[in-house]
Amino acid sequence: MKSPIRTLVVVLGDQLDLEAVAFDGFDPAHDLVWMAEVSEESTHVWSGKQRIALFLSAMRHFAQALRETGRPLHYVQLDEPGNRGSLAAELQAALARYAPQRVVMTVPGDWRVWRALEAVVHGAGLTLELREDRHFFTTVREFAAHAKGRKSLRLEYFYRELRQRHDVLMDDGKPAGGRWNFDADNREAFGPAGPGTLPARATFAWDDITREVIALVETRFADHPGTLASFAWPVTRAQALTALRRFVDERLPLFGRYEDALWPGEPWLYHSQLSAALNLKLLNAREVVQAAAAAYRDGRAPLQSVEGFIRQILGWREYVRGIYWTQMPGYLERNALDAQQELPDWYWTGQTDMACLRDAITQTLEHGYAHHIQRLMVTGLFALMFGVRPQLVHEWYLSVYVDAVEWVELPNTLGMSQFGDGGLMASKPYVATGKYIQRMGGPCGSCRYDPAQRTGDRACPYTTLYWDFLLQHEQAMLKNARMALQAKNVARLGAEERGLIRARAAAIRSGEVTRPG
Ligand SMILES: Cc1cc2nc3c(=O)[nH]c(=O)nc-3n(C[C@H](O)[C@H](O)[C@H](O)COP(=O)(O)OP(=O)(O)OC[C@H]3O[C@@H](n4cnc5c(N)ncnc54)[C@H](O)[C@@H]3O)c2cc1C
Ligand code: SF4
């Protein structure tokens, strides 16, 4: 490689796209790609083994693809002697070695990483040229313009704007099927007979690169959460495309109907399992939305499912990104409900006698995956009503899921799930009793607790904590129109019942009630 380099293109582990905007104008004769595996990215939170292995394997496969396309690459491996341990330190060394005229990258997905890299580039007397990511339908600037002057932010209006602007599921300027939202047709549970035969998970066998990475993670991060035996995530673009095709053919038709359902021992149900491939940029959100819309147009999937699925990507995914970048860095510290409890230890092991939590956490540690309702209404709901400090909940979610990147994880956890932003992201706290979990197919039948009871020895901890949450936040809830009914119910409770609820909730928080399962 001739020196000095004209452009150093920085590529992070969640920017694995040969067509990324950072490569626009790339000239192999003058430019160089820079990538680094560093321990800090696996230790700044106690990253799960599945998550670390996915990032490293996908990065190494991407490095191989870059070499095959003839793009010069400076790649630092985690196990290389002299690895400096952080992105900032490695980039600083590369800038000193190659003295590039400019440094270019696609906007990163993490405030912390952006600040650290920018400081290093400035330190070298250069500017970090950030390019807008083509993987998203909107820019942060467009989101800010949408948000400006609105008292509250709600997904629905933003999503409708995007449907129109990008002509997704539109017929002559009107929403396909005459409605914007098919939520009312979705959200079914499976019923007592369960889901029956489900499509098999799309799995991808380990090749030499993945085998090497798995061995590295097992040695270097032996004490990190989770296991690797089931690792089968797509790690290349070709595999991600296969996963997308399999989802559209096999799961999309029933996605909407069962998107909120739970079933013990069934982690995947009709979910796409595409979040990690999307977040690592092995897939482009536009092609995923297009594939789903095409299935509706060709009569391969009903509108209720396709709209439900597209709403998650064109709607929620874009929306949370806008929230993250317009609210950081202060967002990270928000704690509107002043929750101060520690995260119970069993979140890291799954060893609890609450069957729904044991299921969701065990599966999370095994696969680095749980579907949305498990995250929101099982692990998230419990932490919210237990009163865990939102920052600790955030660290847990960022650690354990293969798709966890801060721009998408933080608003979902701190905002949607923990109400830490006081209602910016969600119009009310998502609180519910154990009966919600039972209704959606949770394993209450095999649990030692009873979701219908709020006090007494068999009271389901969710049910007790729900009432305790309402008691604790009674005044605040009275001011929230969407919580009015719940607030009214709590107002009817007599002093004795209030005392019993509070005592049982205290016993749950002290660990006296729930115990290892
Ligand atoms: C507390 C909490 C933490 C979360 N953390 C993450 C995270 O770190 N990374 C992440 O990608 N998603 C996160 N989500 C959103 C959602 O739970 C996951 O995207 C989804 O479960 C991934 O599984 P899937 O690919 O099978 O999704 P599907 O159910 O098949 O949904 C399709 C796609 O829609 C997108 N999507 C769905 N819901 C959301 C949402 N609420 N926000 C943004 N995108 C969404 C994802 O890209 C997903 O792949 C979180 C949700 C909660 C409640
Ligand atoms: S009874 Fe309560 S703790 Fe047990 S599975 Fe049902 S909701 Fe979960």
Coordinates of C-alpha atoms and ligand atoms in Angstrom, one line a residue:
M1 CA 0.0 0.0 0.0
K2 CA 1.4 3.4 -1.0
S3 CA 1.7 6.0 1.7
P4 CA 0.2 8.5 2.4
I5 CA -3.3 7.0 2.1
R6 CA -5.9 9.3 0.6
T7 CA -8.9 8.0 2.6
L8 CA -9.1 5.7 5.5
V9 CA -12.6 4.1 5.6
V10 CA -13.5 3.1 9.1
V11 CA -15.9 0.1 9.3
L12 CA -17.3 -1.1 12.6
G13 CA -18.8 -4.5 13.5
D14 CA -22.3 -3.3 12.8
Q15 CA -21.5 -1.8 9.4
L16 CA -20.9 -4.9 7.3
D17 CA -22.1 -3.9 3.9
L18 CA -19.9 -3.8 0.8
E19 CA -22.3 -1.2 -0.7
A20 CA -22.2 1.1 2.4
V21 CA -22.1 4.8 1.8
A22 CA -18.7 5.0 3.4
F23 CA -17.4 3.1 0.3
D24 CA -18.8 5.7 -2.2
G25 CA -15.8 6.8 -4.3
F26 CA -13.5 4.2 -2.8
D27 CA -10.4 3.8 -4.9
P28 CA -8.3 0.7 -4.1
A29 CA -5.2 2.4 -5.4
H30 CA -5.4 5.2 -2.8
D31 CA -7.8 4.2 -0.1
L32 CA -7.7 1.8 2.8
V33 CA -10.4 0.1 4.9
W34 CA -9.8 -0.1 8.7
M35 CA -11.5 -2.7 11.0
A36 CA -10.5 -3.8 14.5
E37 CA -11.7 -6.4 16.9
V38 CA -11.1 -5.1 20.4
S39 CA -11.9 -6.4 23.9
E40 CA -13.5 -3.2 25.1
E41 CA -16.5 -3.8 22.8
S42 CA -17.2 -7.1 24.7
T43 CA -16.4 -5.8 28.1
H44 CA -17.9 -2.3 28.4
V45 CA -21.0 -4.3 29.2
W46 CA -20.6 -8.0 30.2
S47 CA -21.4 -9.1 26.7
G48 CA -23.0 -12.5 26.1
K49 CA -21.0 -15.2 24.3
Q50 CA -23.5 -15.5 21.4
R51 CA -23.3 -11.7 20.8
I52 CA -19.5 -11.6 20.8
A53 CA -19.3 -14.7 18.6
L54 CA -21.8 -13.2 16.1
F55 CA -20.0 -9.9 15.8
L56 CA -16.5 -11.5 15.4
S57 CA -17.6 -14.2 13.0
A58 CA -19.6 -11.7 10.8
M59 CA -16.6 -9.2 10.9
R60 CA -14.1 -11.9 9.8
H61 CA -16.4 -13.0 7.0
F62 CA -16.8 -9.4 5.9
A63 CA -13.0 -8.9 5.9
Q64 CA -12.8 -11.9 3.6
A65 CA -15.4 -10.4 1.3
L66 CA -13.5 -7.1 1.3
R67 CA -10.3 -8.9 0.3
E68 CA -12.1 -10.8 -2.4
T69 CA -13.3 -7.5 -3.9
G70 CA -9.7 -6.2 -3.9
R71 CA -10.2 -3.5 -1.3
P72 CA -7.1 -3.0 0.8
L73 CA -7.8 -3.7 4.4
H74 CA -6.0 -3.1 7.7
Y75 CA -7.7 -5.6 10.1
V76 CA -6.7 -6.1 13.7
Q77 CA -7.7 -9.5 15.3
L78 CA -8.7 -9.7 18.9
D79 CA -6.1 -12.4 19.6
E80 CA -3.2 -10.6 17.8
P81 CA -0.2 -9.9 20.0
G82 CA -0.2 -6.2 20.9
N83 CA -3.9 -5.6 20.3
R84 CA -4.5 -2.3 22.1
G85 CA -7.9 -3.3 23.4
S86 CA -10.0 -0.3 22.3
L87 CA -11.3 1.1 19.0
A88 CA -9.8 4.5 19.9
A89 CA -6.3 3.2 20.7
E90 CA -6.3 1.0 17.5
L91 CA -7.5 3.9 15.3
Q92 CA -5.0 6.2 16.8
A93 CA -2.2 3.8 16.0
A94 CA -3.5 3.4 12.4
L95 CA -3.7 7.1 11.9
A96 CA -0.1 7.5 13.0
R97 CA 1.0 4.6 10.7
Y98 CA -0.8 5.5 7.5
A99 CA -1.2 9.3 7.9
P100 CA -4.4 9.4 5.8
Q101 CA -5.5 12.7 4.3
R102 CA -9.1 12.1 5.5
V103 CA -11.1 9.6 7.6
V104 CA -14.6 8.6 6.4
M105 CA -17.2 6.4 8.0
T106 CA -21.0 5.7 7.9
V107 CA -22.6 7.2 11.0
P108 CA -22.0 4.7 13.9
G109 CA -24.8 3.2 16.0
D110 CA -23.5 4.1 19.4
W111 CA -22.9 7.6 20.9
R112 CA -19.9 6.3 23.0
V113 CA -18.1 4.9 20.0
W114 CA -18.8 8.0 17.9
R115 CA -17.4 10.4 20.6
A116 CA -14.3 8.2 21.1
L117 CA -13.4 7.9 17.4
E118 CA -14.1 11.5 16.7
A119 CA -11.7 12.6 19.5
V120 CA -9.0 10.4 18.1
V121 CA -9.4 11.7 14.6
H122 CA -9.5 15.3 15.8
G123 CA -6.4 14.6 17.9
A124 CA -4.6 13.6 14.6
G125 CA -5.6 17.0 13.2
L126 CA -8.3 15.6 10.9
T127 CA -12.1 15.7 10.7
L128 CA -14.2 12.6 10.9
E129 CA -16.4 12.7 7.8
L130 CA -19.7 11.0 8.8
R131 CA -22.0 9.8 6.0
E132 CA -25.7 9.2 6.4
D133 CA -26.6 5.5 6.5
R134 CA -28.5 4.2 3.5
H135 CA -29.8 1.4 5.7
F136 CA -32.5 3.6 7.2
F137 CA -35.5 5.2 5.6
T138 CA -35.1 8.4 7.5
T139 CA -32.3 10.7 8.7
V140 CA -32.0 11.9 12.3
R141 CA -32.6 15.4 10.9
E142 CA -35.9 14.3 9.3
F143 CA -37.0 12.7 12.6
A144 CA -36.1 15.9 14.5
A145 CA -38.2 17.9 12.0
H146 CA -41.1 15.6 12.5
A147 CA -40.7 15.8 16.3
K148 CA -40.4 19.6 16.4
G149 CA -43.3 21.4 18.1
R150 CA -45.1 18.2 19.0
K151 CA -46.1 17.9 22.7
S152 CA -45.7 14.1 22.6
L153 CA -44.1 11.8 20.1
R154 CA -46.2 8.8 18.9
L155 CA -45.1 6.1 16.5
E156 CA -48.4 6.1 14.5
Y157 CA -48.1 9.5 12.9
F158 CA -44.4 9.1 12.1
Y159 CA -45.1 5.6 10.6
R160 CA -47.9 6.9 8.4
E161 CA -45.6 9.7 7.1
L162 CA -43.0 7.2 6.1
R163 CA -45.5 4.8 4.5
Q164 CA -46.6 7.8 2.3
R165 CA -43.1 9.1 1.6
H166 CA -41.7 5.8 0.6
D167 CA -44.9 4.5 -1.0
V168 CA -45.0 1.3 1.1
L169 CA -48.3 -0.6 1.1
M170 CA -50.1 2.3 -0.5
D171 CA -52.8 2.2 -3.2
D172 CA -53.4 5.5 -5.0
G173 CA -52.4 7.5 -2.0
K174 CA -54.5 5.5 0.5
P175 CA -53.3 2.7 2.8
A176 CA -53.6 -0.7 1.3
G177 CA -56.8 -2.4 2.6
G178 CA -58.2 0.9 3.7
R179 CA -56.5 1.0 7.1
W180 CA -53.2 2.0 8.4
N181 CA -53.2 -0.4 11.3
F182 CA -54.1 -4.0 11.6
D183 CA -53.1 -4.5 15.2
A184 CA -56.7 -5.4 16.1
D185 CA -56.6 -8.4 13.8
N186 CA -53.4 -9.6 15.3
R187 CA -52.3 -10.3 18.8
E188 CA -53.9 -13.7 19.2
A189 CA -52.7 -16.4 21.6
F190 CA -52.4 -20.0 20.5
G191 CA -55.1 -21.4 22.7
P192 CA -54.8 -24.5 24.9
A193 CA -53.6 -26.8 22.1
G194 CA -50.5 -24.7 21.5
P195 CA -48.9 -23.6 18.3
G196 CA -48.7 -27.1 16.7
T197 CA -45.9 -27.8 14.3
L198 CA -43.8 -24.6 13.8
P199 CA -41.4 -24.0 10.8
A200 CA -37.9 -25.1 11.7
R201 CA -35.4 -22.3 12.6
A202 CA -33.2 -21.3 9.7
T203 CA -29.7 -22.4 10.9
F204 CA -26.3 -21.9 9.5
A205 CA -23.5 -24.4 10.0
W206 CA -20.1 -23.3 11.5
D207 CA -17.3 -23.0 8.9
D208 CA -13.6 -22.6 9.8
I209 CA -14.0 -18.9 10.6
T210 CA -16.9 -19.4 13.0
R211 CA -15.2 -22.5 14.6
E212 CA -12.1 -20.4 15.3
V213 CA -14.2 -17.5 16.7
I214 CA -16.2 -19.8 18.9
A215 CA -13.0 -21.3 20.3
L216 CA -11.6 -17.8 20.9
V217 CA -14.8 -16.7 22.7
E218 CA -14.8 -19.8 24.9
T219 CA -11.3 -19.1 26.0
R220 CA -11.1 -15.4 26.2
F221 CA -14.6 -14.7 27.5
A222 CA -15.2 -18.0 29.4
D223 CA -17.0 -16.3 32.3
H224 CA -19.3 -14.2 30.1
P225 CA -23.0 -15.0 30.1
G226 CA -24.6 -17.7 27.9
T227 CA -23.5 -20.7 25.9
L228 CA -22.5 -21.3 22.3
A229 CA -23.5 -24.8 21.4
S230 CA -26.7 -23.6 19.6
F231 CA -24.9 -20.8 17.7
A232 CA -26.4 -20.8 14.2
W233 CA -26.9 -17.1 13.2
P234 CA -26.4 -15.9 9.7
V235 CA -22.8 -14.4 9.5
T236 CA -22.6 -13.5 5.8
R237 CA -24.8 -11.6 3.5
A238 CA -25.6 -14.7 1.5
Q239 CA -26.8 -16.5 4.7
A240 CA -28.8 -13.4 5.7
L241 CA -30.5 -13.4 2.4
T242 CA -31.4 -17.1 2.9
A243 CA -32.8 -16.3 6.3
L244 CA -34.9 -13.5 4.8
R245 CA -36.3 -15.8 2.1
R246 CA -37.0 -18.5 4.6
F247 CA -38.9 -16.1 6.8
V248 CA -41.0 -14.7 4.0
D249 CA -41.9 -18.2 2.7
E250 CA -42.4 -19.9 6.0
R251 CA -43.3 -17.5 8.8
L252 CA -44.5 -14.2 7.5
P253 CA -48.1 -15.4 6.7
L254 CA -48.7 -16.1 10.4
F255 CA -46.4 -13.4 11.8
G256 CA -49.1 -10.8 12.5
R257 CA -51.6 -13.1 14.0
Y258 CA -49.2 -14.5 16.6
E259 CA -46.7 -11.6 17.1
D260 CA -47.7 -11.2 20.7
A261 CA -48.1 -14.9 21.6
L262 CA -45.9 -16.8 24.1
W263 CA -45.4 -20.5 24.3
P264 CA -43.1 -22.4 26.7
G265 CA -40.1 -24.0 25.1
E266 CA -40.7 -22.3 21.7
P267 CA -38.4 -19.4 21.3
W268 CA -38.9 -18.6 17.6
L269 CA -42.6 -19.0 16.9
Y270 CA -43.4 -16.9 13.8
H271 CA -40.8 -14.2 14.4
S272 CA -38.3 -13.4 11.7
Q273 CA -35.1 -13.6 13.7
L274 CA -33.7 -11.0 11.3
S275 CA -32.9 -8.2 13.8
A276 CA -29.2 -9.2 14.2
A277 CA -28.7 -9.4 10.4
L278 CA -30.4 -6.1 10.0
N279 CA -28.4 -4.4 12.7
L280 CA -25.1 -5.7 11.5
K281 CA -26.2 -4.4 8.0
L282 CA -25.9 -7.8 6.4
L283 CA -29.5 -7.0 5.3
N284 CA -30.8 -3.6 4.3
A285 CA -34.1 -2.6 5.9
R286 CA -35.4 -1.5 2.5
E287 CA -35.0 -4.9 0.9
V288 CA -36.6 -6.6 3.9
V289 CA -39.6 -4.3 3.7
Q290 CA -39.8 -4.7 0.0
A291 CA -39.7 -8.5 0.3
A292 CA -42.6 -8.5 2.8
A293 CA -44.6 -6.0 0.7
A294 CA -44.1 -8.2 -2.4
A295 CA -45.4 -11.3 -0.6
Y296 CA -48.6 -9.4 0.1
R297 CA -48.9 -8.1 -3.5
D298 CA -48.3 -11.7 -4.8
G299 CA -50.9 -13.2 -2.5
R300 CA -48.3 -15.1 -0.5
A301 CA -49.1 -13.4 2.8
P302 CA -52.1 -11.6 4.2
L303 CA -52.1 -7.9 4.7
Q304 CA -52.6 -8.1 8.5
S305 CA -49.2 -9.9 8.8
V306 CA -47.4 -7.9 6.3
E307 CA -48.5 -4.6 7.7
G308 CA -47.7 -5.8 11.2
F309 CA -44.2 -6.8 10.2
I310 CA -43.5 -3.6 8.1
R311 CA -44.7 -1.5 11.1
Q312 CA -41.9 -3.0 13.2
I313 CA -39.2 -2.1 10.7
L314 CA -40.4 1.0 8.8
G315 CA -42.1 2.2 12.0
W316 CA -40.5 1.2 15.3
R317 CA -37.0 0.6 14.1
E318 CA -36.8 4.1 12.5
Y319 CA -38.6 5.7 15.4
V320 CA -36.3 4.4 18.1
R321 CA -33.3 5.5 16.1
G322 CA -34.7 9.0 15.9
I323 CA -35.3 9.0 19.7
Y324 CA -31.8 7.8 20.4
W325 CA -29.9 10.3 18.3
T326 CA -32.1 13.3 19.3
Q327 CA -32.0 12.5 23.0
M328 CA -28.5 11.4 23.6
P329 CA -26.4 11.7 25.7
G330 CA -28.8 12.7 28.5
Y331 CA -31.2 9.9 27.6
L332 CA -28.8 7.3 29.1
E333 CA -29.2 8.8 32.6
R334 CA -33.0 9.2 32.7
N335 CA -34.9 7.6 35.5
A336 CA -38.4 9.3 35.6
L337 CA -39.8 6.8 38.1
D338 CA -36.8 7.1 40.4
A339 CA -36.3 3.3 40.4
Q340 CA -33.4 2.3 42.5
Q341 CA -33.4 -1.5 43.0
E342 CA -30.5 -3.7 41.9
L343 CA -31.2 -6.2 39.0
P344 CA -31.8 -9.6 40.6
D345 CA -28.8 -11.9 40.2
W346 CA -30.9 -14.6 38.5
Y347 CA -31.3 -12.4 35.4
W348 CA -27.8 -13.7 34.6
T349 CA -28.5 -17.4 35.2
G350 CA -32.3 -18.0 34.8
Q351 CA -32.4 -19.7 38.2
T352 CA -35.7 -18.5 39.5
D353 CA -38.9 -20.4 40.4
M354 CA -41.0 -18.0 38.2
A355 CA -41.6 -20.3 35.2
C356 CA -42.1 -17.5 32.6
L357 CA -38.9 -15.7 33.6
R358 CA -37.0 -19.0 33.8
D359 CA -38.1 -19.8 30.3
A360 CA -37.3 -16.4 28.8
I361 CA -33.9 -16.0 30.5
T362 CA -32.7 -19.6 29.9
Q363 CA -33.6 -19.2 26.2
T364 CA -31.9 -15.8 26.1
L365 CA -28.7 -17.3 27.5
E366 CA -28.8 -20.2 25.2
H367 CA -29.5 -18.4 21.9
G368 CA -28.9 -14.7 22.6
Y369 CA -32.5 -14.2 21.5
A370 CA -36.0 -13.6 22.9
H371 CA -38.9 -12.3 20.9
H372 CA -40.4 -8.9 21.6
I373 CA -43.2 -9.9 24.0
Q374 CA -40.7 -11.9 26.1
R375 CA -38.5 -8.8 26.3
L376 CA -41.3 -6.3 26.9
M377 CA -43.8 -8.3 28.9
V378 CA -41.7 -10.9 30.7
T379 CA -38.2 -9.7 31.6
G380 CA -38.9 -6.0 31.0
L381 CA -42.2 -5.9 32.8
F382 CA -40.8 -7.7 35.9
A383 CA -37.8 -5.3 36.1
L384 CA -40.1 -2.3 35.8
M385 CA -42.5 -3.3 38.5
F386 CA -39.7 -4.6 40.7
G387 CA -38.3 -1.1 40.5
V388 CA -34.8 -1.8 39.0
R389 CA -32.7 1.2 38.1
P390 CA -33.2 1.6 34.3
Q391 CA -29.5 1.8 33.7
L392 CA -28.9 -1.7 35.1
V393 CA -31.8 -3.0 33.0
H394 CA -30.2 -1.3 29.9
E395 CA -26.9 -3.0 30.6
W396 CA -28.5 -6.4 30.8
Y397 CA -30.3 -6.0 27.5
L398 CA -27.2 -4.6 25.8
S399 CA -25.2 -7.6 27.0
V400 CA -27.4 -10.6 26.3
Y401 CA -29.0 -10.2 22.9
V402 CA -27.3 -10.8 19.6
D403 CA -29.1 -7.9 18.0
A404 CA -28.1 -5.4 20.8
V405 CA -26.7 -2.2 19.5
E406 CA -27.2 0.9 21.7
W407 CA -29.3 3.0 19.2
V408 CA -32.0 0.4 19.1
E409 CA -31.6 -1.3 22.5
L410 CA -31.6 1.8 24.7
P411 CA -34.9 3.5 23.7
N412 CA -36.6 0.1 23.8
T413 CA -35.3 -0.7 27.2
L414 CA -35.2 2.6 29.0
G415 CA -38.1 4.2 27.2
M416 CA -40.6 1.7 26.0
S417 CA -40.0 -1.0 28.7
Q418 CA -38.9 0.9 31.8
F419 CA -40.7 4.2 31.3
G420 CA -37.5 5.8 32.3
D421 CA -38.0 8.8 30.0
G422 CA -41.4 9.6 31.6
G423 CA -43.4 9.0 28.5
L424 CA -41.4 10.3 25.6
M425 CA -41.3 6.9 23.9
A426 CA -44.5 5.2 25.3
S427 CA -47.7 7.0 26.3
K428 CA -48.0 4.9 29.5
P429 CA -45.9 2.4 31.5
Y430 CA -46.4 -1.2 30.2
V431 CA -47.7 -2.7 33.4
A432 CA -49.8 -5.9 33.8
T433 CA -50.5 -8.7 36.1
G434 CA -49.5 -12.3 35.6
K435 CA -52.9 -12.8 33.9
Y436 CA -51.6 -11.1 30.8
I437 CA -48.7 -13.6 30.6
Q438 CA -51.2 -16.5 31.2
R439 CA -53.5 -15.2 28.5
M440 CA -50.8 -14.9 25.9
G441 CA -49.7 -18.5 26.5
G442 CA -47.2 -18.2 29.3
P443 CA -46.3 -21.3 31.4
C444 CA -48.5 -20.4 34.4
G445 CA -50.0 -24.0 34.4
S446 CA -46.6 -25.4 35.5
C447 CA -45.6 -22.5 37.8
R448 CA -45.8 -22.6 41.6
Y449 CA -47.6 -19.2 41.5
D450 CA -51.1 -18.3 40.6
P451 CA -51.5 -15.3 38.3
A452 CA -55.0 -14.6 39.7
Q453 CA -53.7 -13.9 43.3
R454 CA -52.1 -10.7 44.4
T455 CA -51.5 -11.6 48.1
G456 CA -50.9 -14.8 49.9
D457 CA -48.3 -17.6 49.5
R458 CA -49.2 -18.5 46.0
A459 CA -49.6 -14.9 44.7
C460 CA -47.9 -14.4 41.4
P461 CA -45.1 -11.9 41.8
Y462 CA -46.2 -10.0 38.7
T463 CA -49.7 -9.6 40.1
T464 CA -48.4 -8.4 43.5
L465 CA -45.9 -6.1 41.9
Y466 CA -48.5 -4.7 39.5
W467 CA -50.7 -3.5 42.4
D468 CA -47.7 -2.3 44.3
F469 CA -46.5 -0.3 41.3
L470 CA -49.9 1.4 41.0
L471 CA -49.9 2.1 44.8
Q472 CA -46.4 3.6 44.6
H473 CA -47.2 5.7 41.6
E474 CA -50.9 6.4 42.3
Q475 CA -50.7 10.2 42.0
A476 CA -48.6 10.2 38.8
M477 CA -50.9 7.6 37.2
L478 CA -54.0 9.7 38.0
K479 CA -52.6 12.4 35.7
N480 CA -52.1 10.0 32.8
A481 CA -55.4 9.6 30.9
R482 CA -54.4 6.2 29.5
M483 CA -53.9 4.9 33.1
A484 CA -57.1 6.4 34.5
L485 CA -58.9 3.0 34.7
Q486 CA -56.1 1.4 36.5
A487 CA -55.7 4.3 38.9
K488 CA -59.4 4.1 39.7
N489 CA -59.1 0.4 40.5
V490 CA -56.3 1.1 42.9
A491 CA -58.2 3.9 44.6
R492 CA -60.8 1.3 45.6
L493 CA -58.4 -0.8 47.6
G494 CA -58.8 -0.7 51.4
A495 CA -56.1 0.0 53.9
E496 CA -55.7 -3.7 54.9
E497 CA -55.4 -4.9 51.3
R498 CA -52.9 -2.2 50.6
G499 CA -50.8 -3.3 53.6
L500 CA -50.8 -6.9 52.4
I501 CA -49.8 -6.0 48.9
R502 CA -47.0 -3.8 50.2
A503 CA -45.7 -6.5 52.5
R504 CA -45.7 -9.2 49.9
A505 CA -44.0 -6.8 47.4
A506 CA -41.3 -6.1 50.0
A507 CA -40.8 -9.8 50.4
I508 CA -40.4 -10.3 46.7
R509 CA -37.9 -7.5 46.5
S510 CA -35.9 -8.9 49.3
G511 CA -35.7 -12.3 47.6
E512 CA -37.6 -13.9 50.4
V513 CA -40.4 -15.1 48.2
T514 CA -39.0 -16.0 44.9
R515 CA -36.2 -18.5 45.0
P516 CA -34.0 -20.5 42.7
G517 CA -36.0 -22.8 40.5
Ligands
LIG1 C1 -36.5 -4.2 26.3 C2 -36.3 -4.4 24.9 C3 -35.1 -4.4 24.3 C4 -34.9 -4.5 23.0 N1 -33.6 -4.5 22.4 C5 -33.5 -4.6 21.1 C6 -32.1 -4.6 20.6 O1 -31.2 -4.5 21.3 N2 -32.0 -4.7 19.2 C7 -33.1 -4.9 18.4 O2 -32.9 -4.9 17.2 N3 -34.3 -4.9 18.9 C8 -34.6 -4.8 20.2 N4 -35.8 -4.8 20.7 C9 -37.0 -4.8 19.8 C10 -37.5 -6.3 19.4 O3 -37.8 -6.9 20.6 C11 -36.5 -7.1 18.6 O4 -36.1 -6.3 17.5 C12 -37.1 -8.4 18.2 O5 -37.5 -9.1 19.3 C13 -36.0 -9.2 17.4 O6 -36.5 -10.4 17.0 P1 -37.0 -10.7 15.5 O7 -35.9 -10.3 14.5 O8 -37.5 -12.1 15.4 O9 -38.2 -9.7 15.4 P2 -39.6 -9.7 14.6 O10 -40.6 -9.9 15.7 O11 -39.6 -10.7 13.5 O12 -39.7 -8.2 14.1 C14 -39.2 -7.9 12.8 C15 -38.2 -6.8 12.9 O13 -38.7 -5.6 13.3 C16 -37.8 -4.8 14.0 N5 -38.4 -4.5 15.3 C17 -39.4 -5.1 16.0 N6 -39.7 -4.5 17.1 C18 -38.8 -3.5 17.2 C19 -38.7 -2.4 18.1 N7 -39.4 -2.3 19.2 N8 -37.7 -1.5 17.9 C20 -36.9 -1.6 16.8 N9 -37.0 -2.6 15.9 C21 -38.0 -3.5 16.1 C22 -36.5 -5.7 14.2 O14 -35.6 -5.3 13.3 C23 -37.0 -7.1 13.9 O15 -36.1 -7.9 13.3 C24 -36.0 -4.7 22.1 C25 -37.3 -4.7 22.7 C26 -37.5 -4.5 24.0 C27 -38.8 -4.5 24.6
SF4_2 S1 -47.8 -17.5 37.5 FE1 -46.8 -15.6 37.4 S2 -44.6 -16.1 37.6 FE2 -45.6 -18.0 37.2 S3 -45.5 -18.2 34.9 FE3 -47.4 -17.2 35.4 S4 -47.0 -15.0 35.2 FE4 -45.0 -16.1 35.4

